[in-house]
PDB file of C-alpha atoms in Angstrom:
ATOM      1  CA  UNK A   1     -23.305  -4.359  -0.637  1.00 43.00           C
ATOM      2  CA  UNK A   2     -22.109  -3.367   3.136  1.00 43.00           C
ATOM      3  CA  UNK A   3     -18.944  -5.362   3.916  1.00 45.00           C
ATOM      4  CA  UNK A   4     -18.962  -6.639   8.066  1.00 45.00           C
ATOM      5  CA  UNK A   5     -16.223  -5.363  10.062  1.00 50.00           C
ATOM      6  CA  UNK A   6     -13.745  -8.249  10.444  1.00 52.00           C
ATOM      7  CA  UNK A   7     -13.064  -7.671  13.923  1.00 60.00           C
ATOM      8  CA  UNK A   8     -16.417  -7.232  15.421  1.00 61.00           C
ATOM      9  CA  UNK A   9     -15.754 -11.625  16.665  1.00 64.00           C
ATOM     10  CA  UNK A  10     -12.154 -10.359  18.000  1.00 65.00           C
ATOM     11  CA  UNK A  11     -13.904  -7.728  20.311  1.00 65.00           C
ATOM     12  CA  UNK A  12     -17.067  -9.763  21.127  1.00 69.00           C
ATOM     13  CA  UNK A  13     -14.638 -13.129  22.205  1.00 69.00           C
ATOM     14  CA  UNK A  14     -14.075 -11.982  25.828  1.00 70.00           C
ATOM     15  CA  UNK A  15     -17.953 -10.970  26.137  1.00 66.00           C
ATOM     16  CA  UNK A  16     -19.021 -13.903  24.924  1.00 71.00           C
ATOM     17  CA  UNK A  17     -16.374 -16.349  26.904  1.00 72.00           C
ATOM     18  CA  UNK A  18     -17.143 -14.159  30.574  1.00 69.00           C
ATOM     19  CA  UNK A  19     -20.388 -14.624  29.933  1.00 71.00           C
ATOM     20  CA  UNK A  20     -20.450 -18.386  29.156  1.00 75.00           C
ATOM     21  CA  UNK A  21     -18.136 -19.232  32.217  1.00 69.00           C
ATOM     22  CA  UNK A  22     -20.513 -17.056  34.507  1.00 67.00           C
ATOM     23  CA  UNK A  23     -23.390 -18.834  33.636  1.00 78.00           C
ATOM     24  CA  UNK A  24     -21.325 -22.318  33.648  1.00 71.00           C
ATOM     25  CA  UNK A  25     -20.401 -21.287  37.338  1.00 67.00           C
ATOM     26  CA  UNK A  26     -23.590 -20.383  38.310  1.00 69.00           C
ATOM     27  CA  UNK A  27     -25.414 -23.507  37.056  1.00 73.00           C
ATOM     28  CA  UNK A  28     -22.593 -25.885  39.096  1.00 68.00           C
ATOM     29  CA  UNK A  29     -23.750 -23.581  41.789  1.00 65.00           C
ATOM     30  CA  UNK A  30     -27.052 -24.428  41.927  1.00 68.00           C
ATOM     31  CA  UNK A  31     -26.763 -28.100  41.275  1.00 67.00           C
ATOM     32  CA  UNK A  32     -23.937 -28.832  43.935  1.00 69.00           C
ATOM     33  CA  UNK A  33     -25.250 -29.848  47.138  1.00 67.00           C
ATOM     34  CA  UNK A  34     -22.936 -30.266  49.375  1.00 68.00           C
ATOM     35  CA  UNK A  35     -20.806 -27.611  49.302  1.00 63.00           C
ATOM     36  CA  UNK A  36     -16.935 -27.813  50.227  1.00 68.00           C
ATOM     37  CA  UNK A  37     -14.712 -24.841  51.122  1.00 69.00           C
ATOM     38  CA  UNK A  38     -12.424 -25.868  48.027  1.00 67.00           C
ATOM     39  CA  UNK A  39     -15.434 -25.583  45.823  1.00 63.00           C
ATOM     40  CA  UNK A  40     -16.418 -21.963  47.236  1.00 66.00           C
ATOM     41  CA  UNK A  41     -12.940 -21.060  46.614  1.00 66.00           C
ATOM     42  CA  UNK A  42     -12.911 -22.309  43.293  1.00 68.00           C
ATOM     43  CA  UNK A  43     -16.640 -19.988  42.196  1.00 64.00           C
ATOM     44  CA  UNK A  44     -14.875 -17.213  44.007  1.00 69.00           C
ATOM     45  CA  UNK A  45     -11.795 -17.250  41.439  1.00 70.00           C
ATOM     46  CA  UNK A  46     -14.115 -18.049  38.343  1.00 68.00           C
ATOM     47  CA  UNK A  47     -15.938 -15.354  38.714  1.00 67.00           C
ATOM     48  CA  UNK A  48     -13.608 -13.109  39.159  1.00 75.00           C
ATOM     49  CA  UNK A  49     -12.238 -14.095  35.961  1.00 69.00           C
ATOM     50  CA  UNK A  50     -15.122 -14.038  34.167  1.00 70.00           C
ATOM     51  CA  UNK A  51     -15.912 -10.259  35.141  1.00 73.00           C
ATOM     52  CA  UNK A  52     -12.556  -9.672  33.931  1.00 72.00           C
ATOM     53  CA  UNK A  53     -13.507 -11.271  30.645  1.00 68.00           C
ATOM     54  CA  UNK A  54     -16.524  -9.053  30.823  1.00 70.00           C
ATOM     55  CA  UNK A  55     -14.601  -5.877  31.232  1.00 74.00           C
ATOM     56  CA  UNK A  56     -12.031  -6.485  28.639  1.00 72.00           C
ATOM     57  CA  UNK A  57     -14.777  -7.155  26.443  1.00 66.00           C
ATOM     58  CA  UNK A  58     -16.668  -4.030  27.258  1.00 66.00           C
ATOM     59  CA  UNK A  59     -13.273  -2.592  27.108  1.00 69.00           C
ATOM     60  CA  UNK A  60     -12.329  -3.279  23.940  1.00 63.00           C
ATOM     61  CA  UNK A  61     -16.089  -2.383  22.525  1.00 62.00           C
ATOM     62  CA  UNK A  62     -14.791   0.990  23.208  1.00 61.00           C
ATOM     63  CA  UNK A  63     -11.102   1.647  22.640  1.00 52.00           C
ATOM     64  CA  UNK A  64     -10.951  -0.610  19.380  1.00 52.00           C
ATOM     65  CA  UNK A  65     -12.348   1.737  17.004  1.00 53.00           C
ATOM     66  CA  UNK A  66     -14.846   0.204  14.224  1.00 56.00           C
ATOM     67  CA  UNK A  67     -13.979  -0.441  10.755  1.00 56.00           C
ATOM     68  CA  UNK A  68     -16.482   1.571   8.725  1.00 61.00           C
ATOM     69  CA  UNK A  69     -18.584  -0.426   6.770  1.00 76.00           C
ATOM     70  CA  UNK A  70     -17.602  -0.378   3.269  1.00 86.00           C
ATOM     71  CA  UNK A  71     -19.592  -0.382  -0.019  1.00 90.00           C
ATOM     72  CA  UNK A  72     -19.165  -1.154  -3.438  1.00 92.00           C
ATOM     73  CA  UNK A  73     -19.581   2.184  -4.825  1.00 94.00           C
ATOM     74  CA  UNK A  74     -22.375   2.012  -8.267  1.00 94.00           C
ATOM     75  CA  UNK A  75     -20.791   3.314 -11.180  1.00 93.00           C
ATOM     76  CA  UNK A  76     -18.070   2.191 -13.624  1.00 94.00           C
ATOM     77  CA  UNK A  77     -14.462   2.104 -13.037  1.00 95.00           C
ATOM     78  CA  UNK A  78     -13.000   5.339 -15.503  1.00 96.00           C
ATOM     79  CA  UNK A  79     -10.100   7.335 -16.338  1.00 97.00           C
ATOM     80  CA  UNK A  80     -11.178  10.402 -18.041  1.00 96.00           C
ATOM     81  CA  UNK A  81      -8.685  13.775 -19.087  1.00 95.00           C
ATOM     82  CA  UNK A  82      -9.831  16.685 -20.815  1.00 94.00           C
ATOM     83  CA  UNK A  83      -8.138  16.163 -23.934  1.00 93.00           C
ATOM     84  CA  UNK A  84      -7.267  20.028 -24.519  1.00 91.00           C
ATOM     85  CA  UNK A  85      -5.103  19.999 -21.376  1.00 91.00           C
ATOM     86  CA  UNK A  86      -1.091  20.162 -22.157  1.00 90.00           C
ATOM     87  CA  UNK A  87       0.730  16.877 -21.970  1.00 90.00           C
ATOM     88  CA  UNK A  88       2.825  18.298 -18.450  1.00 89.00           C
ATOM     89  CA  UNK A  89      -0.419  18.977 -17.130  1.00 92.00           C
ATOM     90  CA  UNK A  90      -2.167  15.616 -18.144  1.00 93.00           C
ATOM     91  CA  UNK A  91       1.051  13.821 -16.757  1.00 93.00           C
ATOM     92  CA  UNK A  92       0.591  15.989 -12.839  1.00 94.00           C
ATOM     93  CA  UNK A  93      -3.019  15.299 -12.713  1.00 95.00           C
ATOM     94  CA  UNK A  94      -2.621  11.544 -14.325  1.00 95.00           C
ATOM     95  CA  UNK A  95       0.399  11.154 -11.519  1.00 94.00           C
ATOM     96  CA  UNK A  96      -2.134  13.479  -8.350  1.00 95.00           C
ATOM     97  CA  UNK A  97      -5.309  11.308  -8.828  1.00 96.00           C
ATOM     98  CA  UNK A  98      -2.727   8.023  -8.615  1.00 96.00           C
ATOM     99  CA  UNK A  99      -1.577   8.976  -5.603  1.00 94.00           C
ATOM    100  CA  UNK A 100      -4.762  10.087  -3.884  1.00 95.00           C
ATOM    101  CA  UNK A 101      -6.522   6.952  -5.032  1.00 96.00           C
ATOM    102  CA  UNK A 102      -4.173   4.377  -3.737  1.00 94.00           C
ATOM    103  CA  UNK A 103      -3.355   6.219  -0.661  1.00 92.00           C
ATOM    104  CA  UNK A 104      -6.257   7.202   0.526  1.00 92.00           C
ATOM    105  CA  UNK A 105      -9.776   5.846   0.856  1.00 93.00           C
ATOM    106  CA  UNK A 106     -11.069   8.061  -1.900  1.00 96.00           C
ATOM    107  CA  UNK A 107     -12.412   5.612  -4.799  1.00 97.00           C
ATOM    108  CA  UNK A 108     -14.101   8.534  -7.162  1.00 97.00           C
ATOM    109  CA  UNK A 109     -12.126  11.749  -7.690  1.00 97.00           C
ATOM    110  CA  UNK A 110     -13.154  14.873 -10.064  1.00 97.00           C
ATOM    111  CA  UNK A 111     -11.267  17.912 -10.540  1.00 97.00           C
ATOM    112  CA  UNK A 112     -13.459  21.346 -11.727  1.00 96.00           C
ATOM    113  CA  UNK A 113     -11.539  24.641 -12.382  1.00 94.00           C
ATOM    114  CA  UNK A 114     -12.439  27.390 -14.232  1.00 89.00           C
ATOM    115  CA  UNK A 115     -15.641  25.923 -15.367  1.00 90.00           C
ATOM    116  CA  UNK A 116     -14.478  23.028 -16.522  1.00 93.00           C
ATOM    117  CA  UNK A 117     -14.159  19.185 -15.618  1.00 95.00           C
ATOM    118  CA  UNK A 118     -10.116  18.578 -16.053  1.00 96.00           C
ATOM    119  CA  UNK A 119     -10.063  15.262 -14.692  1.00 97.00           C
ATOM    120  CA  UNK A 120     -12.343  12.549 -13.374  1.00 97.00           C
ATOM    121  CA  UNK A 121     -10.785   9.150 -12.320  1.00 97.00           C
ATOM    122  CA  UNK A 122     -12.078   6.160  -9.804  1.00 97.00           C
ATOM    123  CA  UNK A 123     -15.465   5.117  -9.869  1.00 96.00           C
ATOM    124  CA  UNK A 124     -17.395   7.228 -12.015  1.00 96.00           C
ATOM    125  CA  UNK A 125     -21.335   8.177 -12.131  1.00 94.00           C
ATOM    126  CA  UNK A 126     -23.003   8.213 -15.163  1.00 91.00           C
ATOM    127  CA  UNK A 127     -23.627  11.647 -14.949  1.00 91.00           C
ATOM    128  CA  UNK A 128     -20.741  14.170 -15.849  1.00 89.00           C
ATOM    129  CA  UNK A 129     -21.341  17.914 -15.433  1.00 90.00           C
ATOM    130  CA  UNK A 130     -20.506  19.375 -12.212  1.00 92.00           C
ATOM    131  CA  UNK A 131     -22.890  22.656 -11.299  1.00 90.00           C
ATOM    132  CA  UNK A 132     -21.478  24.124  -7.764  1.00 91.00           C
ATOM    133  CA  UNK A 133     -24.133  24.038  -5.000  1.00 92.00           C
ATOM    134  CA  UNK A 134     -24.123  26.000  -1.938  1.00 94.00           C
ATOM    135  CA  UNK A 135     -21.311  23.675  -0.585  1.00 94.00           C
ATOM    136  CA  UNK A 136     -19.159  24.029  -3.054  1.00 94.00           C
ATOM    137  CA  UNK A 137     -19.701  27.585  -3.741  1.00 94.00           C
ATOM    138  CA  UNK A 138     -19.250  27.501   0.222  1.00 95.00           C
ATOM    139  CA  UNK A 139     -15.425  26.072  -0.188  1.00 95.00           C
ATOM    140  CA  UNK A 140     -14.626  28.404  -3.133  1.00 95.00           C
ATOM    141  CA  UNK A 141     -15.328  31.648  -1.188  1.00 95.00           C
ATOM    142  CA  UNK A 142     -13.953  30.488   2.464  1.00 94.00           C
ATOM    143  CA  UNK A 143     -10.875  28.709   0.588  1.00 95.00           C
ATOM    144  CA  UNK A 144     -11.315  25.903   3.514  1.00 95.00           C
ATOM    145  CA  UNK A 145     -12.283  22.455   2.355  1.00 96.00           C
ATOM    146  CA  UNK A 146     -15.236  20.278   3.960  1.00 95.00           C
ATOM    147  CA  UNK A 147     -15.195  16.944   5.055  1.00 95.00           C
ATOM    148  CA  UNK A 148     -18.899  15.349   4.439  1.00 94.00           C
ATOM    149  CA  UNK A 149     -17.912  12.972   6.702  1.00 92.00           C
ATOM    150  CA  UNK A 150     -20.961  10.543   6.192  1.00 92.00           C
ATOM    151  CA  UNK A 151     -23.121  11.939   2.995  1.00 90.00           C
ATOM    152  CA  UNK A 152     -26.016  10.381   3.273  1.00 89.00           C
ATOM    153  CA  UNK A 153     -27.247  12.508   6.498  1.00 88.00           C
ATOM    154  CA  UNK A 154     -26.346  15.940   4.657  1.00 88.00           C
ATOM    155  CA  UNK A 155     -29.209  17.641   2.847  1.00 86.00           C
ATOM    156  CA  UNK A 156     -26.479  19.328   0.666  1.00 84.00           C
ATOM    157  CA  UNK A 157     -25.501  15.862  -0.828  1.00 88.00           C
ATOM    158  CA  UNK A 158     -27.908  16.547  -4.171  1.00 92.00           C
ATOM    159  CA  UNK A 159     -25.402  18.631  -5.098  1.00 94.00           C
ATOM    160  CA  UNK A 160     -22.785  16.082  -5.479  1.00 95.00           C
ATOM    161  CA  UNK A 161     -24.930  13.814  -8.223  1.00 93.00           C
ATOM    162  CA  UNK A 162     -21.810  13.552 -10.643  1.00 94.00           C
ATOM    163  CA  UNK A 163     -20.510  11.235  -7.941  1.00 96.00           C
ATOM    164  CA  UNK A 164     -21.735   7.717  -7.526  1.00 95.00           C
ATOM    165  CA  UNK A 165     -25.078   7.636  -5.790  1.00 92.00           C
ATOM    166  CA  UNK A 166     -24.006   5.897  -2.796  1.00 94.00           C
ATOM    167  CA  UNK A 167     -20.960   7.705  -2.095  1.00 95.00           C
ATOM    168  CA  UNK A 168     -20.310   7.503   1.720  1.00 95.00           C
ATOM    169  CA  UNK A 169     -17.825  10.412   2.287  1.00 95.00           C
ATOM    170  CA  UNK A 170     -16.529  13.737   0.364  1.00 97.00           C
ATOM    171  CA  UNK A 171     -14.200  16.052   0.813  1.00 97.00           C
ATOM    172  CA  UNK A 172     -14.137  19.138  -1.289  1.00 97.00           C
ATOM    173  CA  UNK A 173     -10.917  20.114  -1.259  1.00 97.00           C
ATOM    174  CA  UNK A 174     -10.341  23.861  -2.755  1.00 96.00           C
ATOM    175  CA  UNK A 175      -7.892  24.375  -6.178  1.00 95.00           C
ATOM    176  CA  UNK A 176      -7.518  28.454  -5.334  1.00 90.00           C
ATOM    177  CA  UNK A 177     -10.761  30.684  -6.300  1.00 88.00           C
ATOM    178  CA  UNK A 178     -11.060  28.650  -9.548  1.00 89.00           C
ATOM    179  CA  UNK A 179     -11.797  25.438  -8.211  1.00 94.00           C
ATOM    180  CA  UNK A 180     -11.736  22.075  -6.420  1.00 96.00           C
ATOM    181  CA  UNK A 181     -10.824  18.591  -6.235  1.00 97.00           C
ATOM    182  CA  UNK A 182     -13.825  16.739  -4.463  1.00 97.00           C
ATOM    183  CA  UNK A 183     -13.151  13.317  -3.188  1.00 97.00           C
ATOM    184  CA  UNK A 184     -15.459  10.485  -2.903  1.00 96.00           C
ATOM    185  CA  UNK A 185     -14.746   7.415  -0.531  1.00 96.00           C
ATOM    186  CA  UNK A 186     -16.638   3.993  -0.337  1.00 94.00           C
ATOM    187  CA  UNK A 187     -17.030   4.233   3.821  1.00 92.00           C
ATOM    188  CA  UNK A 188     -18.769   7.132   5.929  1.00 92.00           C
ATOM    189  CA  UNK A 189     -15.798   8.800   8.809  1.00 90.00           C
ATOM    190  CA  UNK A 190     -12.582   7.385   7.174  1.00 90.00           C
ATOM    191  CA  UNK A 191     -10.534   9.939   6.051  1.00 93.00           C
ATOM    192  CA  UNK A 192      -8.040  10.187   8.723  1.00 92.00           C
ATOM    193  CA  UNK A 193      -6.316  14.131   9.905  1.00 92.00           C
ATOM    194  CA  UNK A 194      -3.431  12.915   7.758  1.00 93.00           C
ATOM    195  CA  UNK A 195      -5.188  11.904   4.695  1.00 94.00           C
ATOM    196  CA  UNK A 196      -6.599  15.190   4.822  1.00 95.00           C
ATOM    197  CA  UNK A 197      -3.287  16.938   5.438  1.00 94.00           C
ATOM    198  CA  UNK A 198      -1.797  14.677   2.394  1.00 92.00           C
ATOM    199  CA  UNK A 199      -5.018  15.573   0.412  1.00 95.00           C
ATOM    200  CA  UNK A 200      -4.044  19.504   1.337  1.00 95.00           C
ATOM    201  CA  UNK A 201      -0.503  19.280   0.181  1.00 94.00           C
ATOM    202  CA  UNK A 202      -1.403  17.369  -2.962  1.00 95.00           C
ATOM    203  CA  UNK A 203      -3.787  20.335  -4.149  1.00 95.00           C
ATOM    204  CA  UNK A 204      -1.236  23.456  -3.303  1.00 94.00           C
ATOM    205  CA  UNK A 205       0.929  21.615  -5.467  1.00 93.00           C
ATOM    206  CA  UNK A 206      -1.686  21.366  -8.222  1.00 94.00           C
ATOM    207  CA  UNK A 207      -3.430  24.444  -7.585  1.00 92.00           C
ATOM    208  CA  UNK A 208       0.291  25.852  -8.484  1.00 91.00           C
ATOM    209  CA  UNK A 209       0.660  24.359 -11.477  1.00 90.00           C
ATOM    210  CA  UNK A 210      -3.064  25.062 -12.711  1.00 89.00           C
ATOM    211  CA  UNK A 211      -2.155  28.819 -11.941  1.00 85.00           C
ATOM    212  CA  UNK A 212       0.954  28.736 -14.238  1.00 84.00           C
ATOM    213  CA  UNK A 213      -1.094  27.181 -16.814  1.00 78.00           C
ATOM    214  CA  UNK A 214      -3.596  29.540 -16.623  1.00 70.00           C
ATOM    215  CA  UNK A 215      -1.671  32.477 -16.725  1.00 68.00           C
ATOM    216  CA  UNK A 216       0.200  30.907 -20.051  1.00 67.00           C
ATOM    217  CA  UNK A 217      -2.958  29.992 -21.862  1.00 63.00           C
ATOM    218  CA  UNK A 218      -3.980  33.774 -20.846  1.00 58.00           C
ATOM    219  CA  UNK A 219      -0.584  35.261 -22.154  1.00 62.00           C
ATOM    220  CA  UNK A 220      -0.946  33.424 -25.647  1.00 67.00           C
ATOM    221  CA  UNK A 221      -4.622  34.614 -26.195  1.00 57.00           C
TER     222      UNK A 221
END
């Protein structure tokens, strides 16, 4: 279910008050007849005031930005590891998806490399295997991550099925040539630049460690 922005009255009040003291004016206006300087005065100021009201209304329509509306995202609330993974890598992506889930907007996170699902956390779909599309195939090659920044209007978004189906925002962030961390928020256009850049720094640091642990499971085969 959509949740209402919570300051859509805030930004309507001074709309809503201009108007209601214009029309106010105008009726006393109309009814009044005999008309004293004093009382000409008087309309003068209140309206005035009341296109004031207006204009801070229309204002505020404009440099207040929206809050996106938010959704309860369909799925069930999951914390899943591949259980092959060694314990110091468990404990980096157990502590990465933490992070990125309660400081950010993301609310359904899965990590593929090298094939495989390492981590999925958040809300989760029912379905589990990830097959890269063209967008994902599209991050891999250009090692630059995409911001989906409102799903629903992409063609592309079939791809991203092992996410919950109403899933208002993704970013597919790139883990190196082996894979991705792809990032599923609850409200279309609200990842900020700096979630992003935090997003960014959080998967050099993993892609890092992934590397290392690749290159040690390759040295002991």
């Amino acid at each position: 279910m959509t949740k209402s922005d919570q300051n859509q009255s805030l930004r309507l009040l001074p709309l809503v008050v201009g108007g209601l003291a214009g029309c106010l004016l105008l009726a006393n206006r109309l009814l009044t007849t005999d008309l004293t300087n004093s009382q000409s005065r008087s309309d003068a100021l209140g309206v005035i005031v009341s296109a004031v009201l207006i204009l801070t209304g229309l204002l505020w329509q404009q440099a207040q930005p929206r809050t996106p509306d938010r959704v309860d995202l369909i799925g069930e609330e999951g914390f899943e590891l591949d259980p092959a993974l060694p314990d110091a890598l468990k404990t980096e992506l157990a502590w990465a998806s933490h992070l990125l889930l309660t400081n950010t907007v993301t609310r359904s996170l899965t990590i593929w490399y090298d094939g495989k699902i390492l981590l999925r956390r958040g809300i989760l779909s029912a379905k589990r295997d990830v097959t890269p599309g063209p967008i994902l195939q599209r991050v891999l090659e250009k090692q630059t991550p995409v911001y989906l920044v409102a799903l629903k209007v992409y063609p592309g978004r079939i791809e991203f099925d092992y996410l919950p189906e109403n899933t208002q925002g993704v970013i597919c962030q790139p883990l190196g040539q082996h894979g991705a961390m792809i990032l599923g928020a609850n409200a279309p256009r609200s990842y900020t630049r700096q979630d992003e850049k935090w997003i960014g720094a959080i998967a050099d640091k993993l892609e890092n460690t992934l590397l290392q642990s690749l290159e040690v499971e390759k040295a002991k085969g």
